XYZ file of C-alpha atoms in Angstrom:
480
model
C -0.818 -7.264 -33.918
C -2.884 -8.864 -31.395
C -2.998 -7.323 -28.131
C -4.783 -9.911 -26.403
C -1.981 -10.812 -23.418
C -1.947 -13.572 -21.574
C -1.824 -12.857 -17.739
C -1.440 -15.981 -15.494
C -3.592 -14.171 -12.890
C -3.654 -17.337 -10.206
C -1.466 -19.997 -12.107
C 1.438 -21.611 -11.069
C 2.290 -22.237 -7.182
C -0.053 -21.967 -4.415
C 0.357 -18.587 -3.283
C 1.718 -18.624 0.729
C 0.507 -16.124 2.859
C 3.952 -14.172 3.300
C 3.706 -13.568 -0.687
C -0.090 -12.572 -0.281
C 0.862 -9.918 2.065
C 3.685 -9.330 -0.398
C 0.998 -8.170 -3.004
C -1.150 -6.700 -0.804
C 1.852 -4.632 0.056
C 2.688 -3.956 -3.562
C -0.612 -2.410 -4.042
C -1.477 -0.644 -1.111
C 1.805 0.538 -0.361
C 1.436 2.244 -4.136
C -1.629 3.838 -2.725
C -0.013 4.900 0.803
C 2.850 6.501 -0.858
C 0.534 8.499 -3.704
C -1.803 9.946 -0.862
C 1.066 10.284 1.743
C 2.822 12.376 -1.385
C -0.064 14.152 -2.593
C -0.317 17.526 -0.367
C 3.658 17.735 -1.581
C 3.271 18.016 -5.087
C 4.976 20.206 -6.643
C 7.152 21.805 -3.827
C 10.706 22.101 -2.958
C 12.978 19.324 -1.185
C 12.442 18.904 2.257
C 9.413 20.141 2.715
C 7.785 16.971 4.055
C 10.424 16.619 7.056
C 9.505 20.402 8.195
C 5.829 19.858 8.532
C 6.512 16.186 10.321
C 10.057 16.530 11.880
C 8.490 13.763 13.875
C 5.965 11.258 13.317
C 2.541 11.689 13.901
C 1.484 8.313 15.998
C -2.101 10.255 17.732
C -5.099 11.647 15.857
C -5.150 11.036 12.108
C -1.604 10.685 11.625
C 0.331 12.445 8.642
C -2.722 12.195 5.778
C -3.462 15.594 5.533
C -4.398 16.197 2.216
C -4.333 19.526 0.438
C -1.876 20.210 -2.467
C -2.907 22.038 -5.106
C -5.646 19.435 -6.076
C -7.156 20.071 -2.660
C -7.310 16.584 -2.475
C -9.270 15.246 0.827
C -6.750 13.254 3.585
C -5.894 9.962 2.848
C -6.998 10.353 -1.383
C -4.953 8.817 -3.832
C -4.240 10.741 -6.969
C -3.770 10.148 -10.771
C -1.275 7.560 -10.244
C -3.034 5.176 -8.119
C -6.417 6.151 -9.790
C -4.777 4.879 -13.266
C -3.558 2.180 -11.818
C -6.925 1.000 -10.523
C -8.059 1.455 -14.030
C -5.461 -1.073 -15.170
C -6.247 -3.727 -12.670
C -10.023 -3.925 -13.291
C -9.439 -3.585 -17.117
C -7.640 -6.727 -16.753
C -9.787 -8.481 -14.363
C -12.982 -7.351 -16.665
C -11.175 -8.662 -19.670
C -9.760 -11.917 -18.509
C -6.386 -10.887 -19.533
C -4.318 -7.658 -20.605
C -5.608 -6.244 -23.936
C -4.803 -2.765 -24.810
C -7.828 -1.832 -26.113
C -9.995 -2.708 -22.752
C -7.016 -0.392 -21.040
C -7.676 2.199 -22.979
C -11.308 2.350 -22.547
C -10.924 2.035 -18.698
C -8.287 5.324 -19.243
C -10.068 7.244 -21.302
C -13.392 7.005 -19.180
C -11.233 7.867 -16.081
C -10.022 10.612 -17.868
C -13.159 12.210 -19.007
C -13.593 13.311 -15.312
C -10.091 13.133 -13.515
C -9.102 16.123 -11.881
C -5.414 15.601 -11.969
C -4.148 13.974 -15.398
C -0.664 14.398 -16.527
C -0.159 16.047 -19.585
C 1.176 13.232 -21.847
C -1.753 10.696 -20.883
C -4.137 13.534 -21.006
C -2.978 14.415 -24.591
C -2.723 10.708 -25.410
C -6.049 9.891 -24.103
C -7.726 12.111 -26.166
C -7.272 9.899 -29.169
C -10.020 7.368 -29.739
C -7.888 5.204 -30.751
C -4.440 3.931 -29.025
C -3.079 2.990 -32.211
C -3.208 6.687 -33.271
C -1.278 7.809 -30.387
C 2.460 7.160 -31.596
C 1.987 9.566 -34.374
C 0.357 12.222 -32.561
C 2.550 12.233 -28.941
C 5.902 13.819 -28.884
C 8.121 11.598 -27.025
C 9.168 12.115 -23.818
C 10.238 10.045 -20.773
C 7.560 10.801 -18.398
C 6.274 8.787 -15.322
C 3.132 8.268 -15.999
C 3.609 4.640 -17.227
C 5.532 4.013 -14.959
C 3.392 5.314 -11.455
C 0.355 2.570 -12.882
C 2.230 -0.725 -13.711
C 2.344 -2.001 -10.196
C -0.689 -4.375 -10.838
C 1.433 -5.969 -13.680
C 3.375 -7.506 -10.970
C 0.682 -9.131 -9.159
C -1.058 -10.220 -12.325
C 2.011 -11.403 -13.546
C 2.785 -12.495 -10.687
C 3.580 -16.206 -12.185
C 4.736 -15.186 -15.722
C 7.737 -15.859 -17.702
C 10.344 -12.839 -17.879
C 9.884 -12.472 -21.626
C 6.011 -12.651 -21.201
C 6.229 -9.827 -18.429
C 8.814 -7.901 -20.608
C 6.793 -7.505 -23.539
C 3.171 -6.556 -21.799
C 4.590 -3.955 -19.662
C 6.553 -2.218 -22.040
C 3.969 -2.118 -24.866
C 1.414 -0.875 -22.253
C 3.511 1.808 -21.283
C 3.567 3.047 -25.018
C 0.128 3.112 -24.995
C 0.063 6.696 -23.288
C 4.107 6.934 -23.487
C 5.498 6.590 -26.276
C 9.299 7.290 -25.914
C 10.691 3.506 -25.423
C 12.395 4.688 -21.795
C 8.956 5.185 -19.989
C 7.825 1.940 -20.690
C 11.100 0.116 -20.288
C 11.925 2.139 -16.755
C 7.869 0.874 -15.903
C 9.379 -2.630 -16.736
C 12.606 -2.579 -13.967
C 10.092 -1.177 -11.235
C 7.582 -4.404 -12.068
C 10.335 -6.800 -12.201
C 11.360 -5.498 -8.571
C 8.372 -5.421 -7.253
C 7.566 -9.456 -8.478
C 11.430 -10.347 -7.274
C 10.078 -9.050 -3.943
C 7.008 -10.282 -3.697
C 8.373 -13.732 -4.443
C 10.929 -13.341 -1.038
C 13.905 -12.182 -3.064
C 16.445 -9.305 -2.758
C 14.892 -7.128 -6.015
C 18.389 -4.901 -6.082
C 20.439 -8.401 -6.315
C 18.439 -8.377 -9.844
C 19.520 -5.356 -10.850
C 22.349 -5.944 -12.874
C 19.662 -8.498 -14.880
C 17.628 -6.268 -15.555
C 19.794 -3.450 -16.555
C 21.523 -6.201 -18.982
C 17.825 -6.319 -21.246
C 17.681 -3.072 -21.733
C 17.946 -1.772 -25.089
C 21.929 -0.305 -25.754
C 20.971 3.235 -25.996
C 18.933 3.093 -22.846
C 21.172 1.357 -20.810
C 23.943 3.870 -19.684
C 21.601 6.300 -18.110
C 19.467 3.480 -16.374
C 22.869 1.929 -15.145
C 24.235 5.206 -13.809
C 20.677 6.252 -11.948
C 20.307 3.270 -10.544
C 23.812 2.085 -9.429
C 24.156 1.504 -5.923
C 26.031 4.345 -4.927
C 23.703 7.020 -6.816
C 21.897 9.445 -4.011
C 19.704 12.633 -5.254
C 22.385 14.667 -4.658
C 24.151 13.788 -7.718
C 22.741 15.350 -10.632
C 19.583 13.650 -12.617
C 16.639 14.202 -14.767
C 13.424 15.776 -12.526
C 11.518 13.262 -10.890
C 8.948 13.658 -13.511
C 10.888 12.195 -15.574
C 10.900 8.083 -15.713
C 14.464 8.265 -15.101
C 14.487 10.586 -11.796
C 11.517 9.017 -10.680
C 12.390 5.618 -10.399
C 16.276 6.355 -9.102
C 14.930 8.688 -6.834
C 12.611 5.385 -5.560
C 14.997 3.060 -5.637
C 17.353 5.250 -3.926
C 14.586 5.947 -1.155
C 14.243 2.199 -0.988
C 17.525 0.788 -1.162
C 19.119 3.011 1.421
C 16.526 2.234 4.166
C 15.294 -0.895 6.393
C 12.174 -0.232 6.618
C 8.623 0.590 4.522
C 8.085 4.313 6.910
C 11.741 5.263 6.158
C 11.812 4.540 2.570
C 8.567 6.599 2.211
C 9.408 9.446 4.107
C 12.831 9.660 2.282
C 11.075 9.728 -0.738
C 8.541 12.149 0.143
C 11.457 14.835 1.823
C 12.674 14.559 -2.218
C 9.433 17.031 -3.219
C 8.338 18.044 -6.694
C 6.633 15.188 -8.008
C 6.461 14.274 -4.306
C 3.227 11.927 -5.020
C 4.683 9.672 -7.927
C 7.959 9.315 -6.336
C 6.302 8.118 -3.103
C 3.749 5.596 -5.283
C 7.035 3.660 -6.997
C 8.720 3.764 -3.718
C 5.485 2.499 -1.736
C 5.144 0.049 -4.125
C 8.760 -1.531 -4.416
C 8.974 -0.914 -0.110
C 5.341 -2.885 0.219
C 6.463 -5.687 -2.145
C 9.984 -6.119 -0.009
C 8.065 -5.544 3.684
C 4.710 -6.826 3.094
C 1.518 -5.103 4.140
C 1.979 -5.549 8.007
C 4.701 -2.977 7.825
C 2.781 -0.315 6.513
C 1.514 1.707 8.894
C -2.131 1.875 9.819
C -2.429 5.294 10.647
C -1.718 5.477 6.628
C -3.669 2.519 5.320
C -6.457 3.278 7.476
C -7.142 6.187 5.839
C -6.827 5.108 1.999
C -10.338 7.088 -0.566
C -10.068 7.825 -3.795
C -12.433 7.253 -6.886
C -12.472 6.655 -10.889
C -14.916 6.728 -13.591
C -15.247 3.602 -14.883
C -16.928 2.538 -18.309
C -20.077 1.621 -16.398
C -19.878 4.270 -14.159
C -18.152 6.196 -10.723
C -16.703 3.498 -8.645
C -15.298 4.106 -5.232
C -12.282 2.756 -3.463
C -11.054 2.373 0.139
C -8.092 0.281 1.479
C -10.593 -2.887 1.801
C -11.429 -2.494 -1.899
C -7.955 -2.184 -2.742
C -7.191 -5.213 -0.907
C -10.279 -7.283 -2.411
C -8.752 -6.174 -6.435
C -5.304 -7.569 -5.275
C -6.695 -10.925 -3.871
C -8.604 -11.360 -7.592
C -4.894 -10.453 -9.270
C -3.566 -13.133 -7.542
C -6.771 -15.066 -8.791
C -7.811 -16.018 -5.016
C -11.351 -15.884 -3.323
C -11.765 -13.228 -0.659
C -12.938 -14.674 2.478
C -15.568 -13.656 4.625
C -16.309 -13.315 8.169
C -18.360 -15.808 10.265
C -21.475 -15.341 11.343
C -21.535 -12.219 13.935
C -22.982 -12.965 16.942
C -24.927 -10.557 19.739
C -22.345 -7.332 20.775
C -20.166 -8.022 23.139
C -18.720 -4.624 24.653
C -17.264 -1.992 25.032
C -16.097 -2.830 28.698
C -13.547 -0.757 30.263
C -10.640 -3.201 31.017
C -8.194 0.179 31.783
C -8.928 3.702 32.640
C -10.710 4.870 28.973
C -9.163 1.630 27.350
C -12.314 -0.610 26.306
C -12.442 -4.108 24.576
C -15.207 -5.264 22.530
C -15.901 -7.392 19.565
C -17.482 -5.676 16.328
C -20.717 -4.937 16.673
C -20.046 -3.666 20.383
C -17.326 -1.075 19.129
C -20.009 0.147 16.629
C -21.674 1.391 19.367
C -19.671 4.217 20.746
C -19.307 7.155 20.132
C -18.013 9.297 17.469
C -15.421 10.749 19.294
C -14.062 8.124 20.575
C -11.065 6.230 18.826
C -11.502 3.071 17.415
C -8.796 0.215 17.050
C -10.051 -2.336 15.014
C -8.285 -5.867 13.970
C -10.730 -7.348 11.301
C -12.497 -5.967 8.466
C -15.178 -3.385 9.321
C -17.035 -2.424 6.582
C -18.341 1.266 6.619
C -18.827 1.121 10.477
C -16.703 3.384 11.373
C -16.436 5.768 8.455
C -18.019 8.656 10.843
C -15.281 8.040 13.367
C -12.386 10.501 12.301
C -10.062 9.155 14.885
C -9.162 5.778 14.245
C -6.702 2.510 13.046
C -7.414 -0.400 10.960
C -4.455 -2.684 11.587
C -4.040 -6.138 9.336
C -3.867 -9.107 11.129
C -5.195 -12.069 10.443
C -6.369 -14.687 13.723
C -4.964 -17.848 12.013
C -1.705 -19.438 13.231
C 1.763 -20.389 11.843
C 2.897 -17.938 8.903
C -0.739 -15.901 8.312
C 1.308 -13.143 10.037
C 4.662 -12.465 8.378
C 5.337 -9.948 10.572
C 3.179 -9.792 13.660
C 5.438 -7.888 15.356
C 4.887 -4.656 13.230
C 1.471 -5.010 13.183
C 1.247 -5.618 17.276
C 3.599 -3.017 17.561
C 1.193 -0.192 15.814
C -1.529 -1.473 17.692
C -0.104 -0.751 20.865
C 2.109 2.951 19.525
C -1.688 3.763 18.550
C -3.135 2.946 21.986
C -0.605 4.984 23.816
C -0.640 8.239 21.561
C -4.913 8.067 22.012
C -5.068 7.703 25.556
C -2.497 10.652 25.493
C -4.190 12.646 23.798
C -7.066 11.848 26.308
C -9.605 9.916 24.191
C -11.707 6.527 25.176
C -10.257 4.014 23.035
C -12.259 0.540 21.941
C -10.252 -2.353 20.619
C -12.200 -4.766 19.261
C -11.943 -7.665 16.291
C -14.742 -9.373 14.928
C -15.871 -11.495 17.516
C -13.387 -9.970 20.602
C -11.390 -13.083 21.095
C -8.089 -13.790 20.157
C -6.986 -10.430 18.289
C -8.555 -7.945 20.697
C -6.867 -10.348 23.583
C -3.571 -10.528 21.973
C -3.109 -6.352 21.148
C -4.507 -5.644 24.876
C -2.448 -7.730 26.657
C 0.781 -6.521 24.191
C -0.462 -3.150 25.517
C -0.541 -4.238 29.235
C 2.678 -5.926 28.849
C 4.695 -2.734 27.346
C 2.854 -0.478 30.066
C 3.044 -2.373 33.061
C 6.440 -4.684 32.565
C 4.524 -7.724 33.324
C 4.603 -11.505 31.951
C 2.278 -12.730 28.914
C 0.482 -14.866 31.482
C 0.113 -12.165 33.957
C -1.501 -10.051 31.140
C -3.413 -13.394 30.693
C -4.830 -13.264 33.798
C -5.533 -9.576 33.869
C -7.462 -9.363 30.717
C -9.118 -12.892 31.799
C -11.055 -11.594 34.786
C -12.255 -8.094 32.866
C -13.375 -9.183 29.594
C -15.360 -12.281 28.918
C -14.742 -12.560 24.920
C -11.357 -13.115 25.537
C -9.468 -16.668 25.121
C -5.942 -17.268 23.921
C -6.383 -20.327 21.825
C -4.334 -18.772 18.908
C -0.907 -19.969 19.724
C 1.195 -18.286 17.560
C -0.341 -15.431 19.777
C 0.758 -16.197 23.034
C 4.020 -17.304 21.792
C 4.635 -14.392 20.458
C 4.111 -12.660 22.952
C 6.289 -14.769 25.384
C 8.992 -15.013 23.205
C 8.947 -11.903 20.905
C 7.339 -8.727 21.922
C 9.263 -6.609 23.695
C 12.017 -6.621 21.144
C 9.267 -5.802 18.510
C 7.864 -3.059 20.320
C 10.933 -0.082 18.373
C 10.615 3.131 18.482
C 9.073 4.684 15.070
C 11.581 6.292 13.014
């Protein structure tokens, strides 16, 4: 058999920025939910709600890490570490091919703290073609908590093309046919979503290619009116783990709720919350995610050439080449501008000012950083992107953590810098959301507050402004 699969990484349609986000969501969300899960391995239901019966806007938010990896706050585990694996194995190759997978999985695996018991026992085979006769089957997740990459590679593919790479990489490690098939439904939901679509109003599609004897227990797990109080396979399972996503998905409005929901489930608290983040980030796009989550993304794999490590920057950067785009990069940074106090301990500066402060102080940054601030423990990196019409699918979220961040660090008492790269239109836009929520003034009020106190600023983004005329204090909900 060859195993050489095509993957249309970058064909068809010009990718919009709504389904970049999309992707971006896809992937990171997988990421967000995996860490967010991690220190929750393992325990009972409900378990998540008692340590947060609230959310955590201030300090470092809910990534606490712990569990009994002792895994540091914010780092992913075996699922999103696999998954890695798969996405560079592809982009190294040029396309899918088992046997570059494997050799991506088994050098992870030589060092991986946290490897699931099927993929450890399958990985220990030199060769994947040996590993159907030596692997008992059984349904496990572990196919299905790394396919989410399939969906951005594949972004483009036909169904059948999609059907038949996903399933026979999930037998790689898996061999029971339901772990690769149940890996299958979660990818084809995530690339409905990512393409703008209702996944769940595919459902019935999906459920309709199954094989026969898999179908009955797919169809009752992930009917509409299933909930986790009805009785199912674990979580561990592929079957429990994907209904118990789904359910977490479907039954919410937004990418927090989902998560949490999935989370409060326990036991295999991190896999449940990487197919949920995954399937919520393809529907709500990365903008929805919150930053006190994102910001805070580590992990690291072995690779075949050696230790590689990953951040939330990196894992953006893997999804752009899945999608088969060029990253861009900043301009040219120009002398520091900042930080100057523009509110009692609220400061605006451009990049390389905000690099200057302290490490105590929280930081709020809008563009891509680098390592700047990796010795600042308290602070946000929020996506948004200073180009106008649809380069910010939903503003709104993203303006509105901004701002939730602002409040909870000045509450807690710290000096907080804002700054983008050059201090101009995204440090002007989230400080004059923030003086419009806490003063009840106009956008061109705020305009001419943050005019005469910080020189950077100008407001020639006019999806901006209009924005914030038209649209912000609706966007500016309580978190759930």
């Amino acid at each position: 058999m060859n195993t050489n699969q095509p993957t249309p990484t970058g064909s068809g349609p010009t990718i919009s920025h709504p389904v970049k986000q999309r992707a971006l969501g896809a992937v990171i969300g997988a990421a967000v939910g995996d860490a967010l899960g991690a220190p929750f391995e393992f325990e009972p239901a409900g378990l998540y709600p008692r340590r947060f019966p609230k959310p955590v806007i201030g300090g470092t938010g809910e990534m606490i890490g712990g569990g009994d990896f002792h895994w540091e706050p914010g780092e992913f585990t075996d699922d999103t570490q696999m998954g890695i694996a798969l996405a560079e194995s592809i982009l190294a190759n040029g396309c899918y091919s088992h046997d570059t997978a494997w050799q991506w999985f088994r050098a992870w695996a030589a060092t991986a703290s946290d490897v699931g018991a099927t993929t450890r026992a399958s990985l220990r085979n030199p060769d994947w073609r040996r590993v159907a006769n030596h692997i008992q089957r059984g349904a496990g997740n572990g196919a299905l908590m790394r396919s989410f990459p399939f969906a951005v590679a594949l972004l483009h593919a036909d169904p059948d093309t999609v059907k038949d790479i996903v399933v026979r990489h999930g037998a790689l490690t898996h061999p029971d046919p339901a772990a690769g098939w149940g890996a299958w439904i979660a990818v084809e939901l995530c690339r409905h979503a990512i393409h703008g679509k209702d996944p769940f109003t595919q459902m019935d599609t999906l459920l309709d290619r199954l094989p026969t004897d898999l179908r009955p227990l797919f169809e009752q797990l992930l009917a509409a009116d299933w909930t986790p109080e009805s009785e199912h396979p674990s979580n561990g399972s592929v079957w429990g783990c994907l209904a118990e996503a789904v359910w977490a998905v479907r039954t919410t409005d937004t990418f927090e709720d989902a998560l949490t929901a999935a989370i409060a489930l326990g036991h295999d608290a991190d896999t449940v919350g990487c197919v949920t983040g995954a399937i919520a980030g393809a529907i709500h796009g990365i903008q929805t995610i919150p930053s006190r989550w994102t910001t805070y993304i580590n992990g690291r794999i072995d690779s075949p050439t050696g230790p590689r490590i990953y951040r939330t920057a990196d894992l953006q950067r893997l999804t752009t080449s899945l999608l088969g785009l060029n990253e861009t990069s900043d301009e040219v940074l120009e002398h520091a501008a900042g930080p100057v106090e523009v509110a009692p301990r609220l400061y605006a500066a451009d990049l390389l000012g905000a690099a200057t402060v302290p490490t105590d102080w929280a930081v709020v940054s809008l563009c891509r950083t680098g390592h700047r601030f990796d010795g600042h423990p308290v602070r946000r990196q929020v996506f948004l992107i200073d180009q106008e019409g649809d380069h910010n699918p939903s503003l709104g979220d993203a303006v509105g953590d901004t701002v939730r961040s602002i409040d909870a660090f000045l509450a807690e008492g710290r000096n907080v810098v804002v700054h983008c790269h050059g201090g101009r239109s995204r440090t002007g836009l989230a400080l004059k959301a923030w003086k419009m929520h806490a003063s009840g003034i106009t956008e061109r009020e705020a305009h001419q507050w943050l005019a005469s106190r910080w020189h950077r600023y100008h407001d020639q983004n006019r999806s901006f402004v209009e924005f914030l005329r038209n649209d912000w204090r609706p966007a500016l909900r309580p978190t759930s």
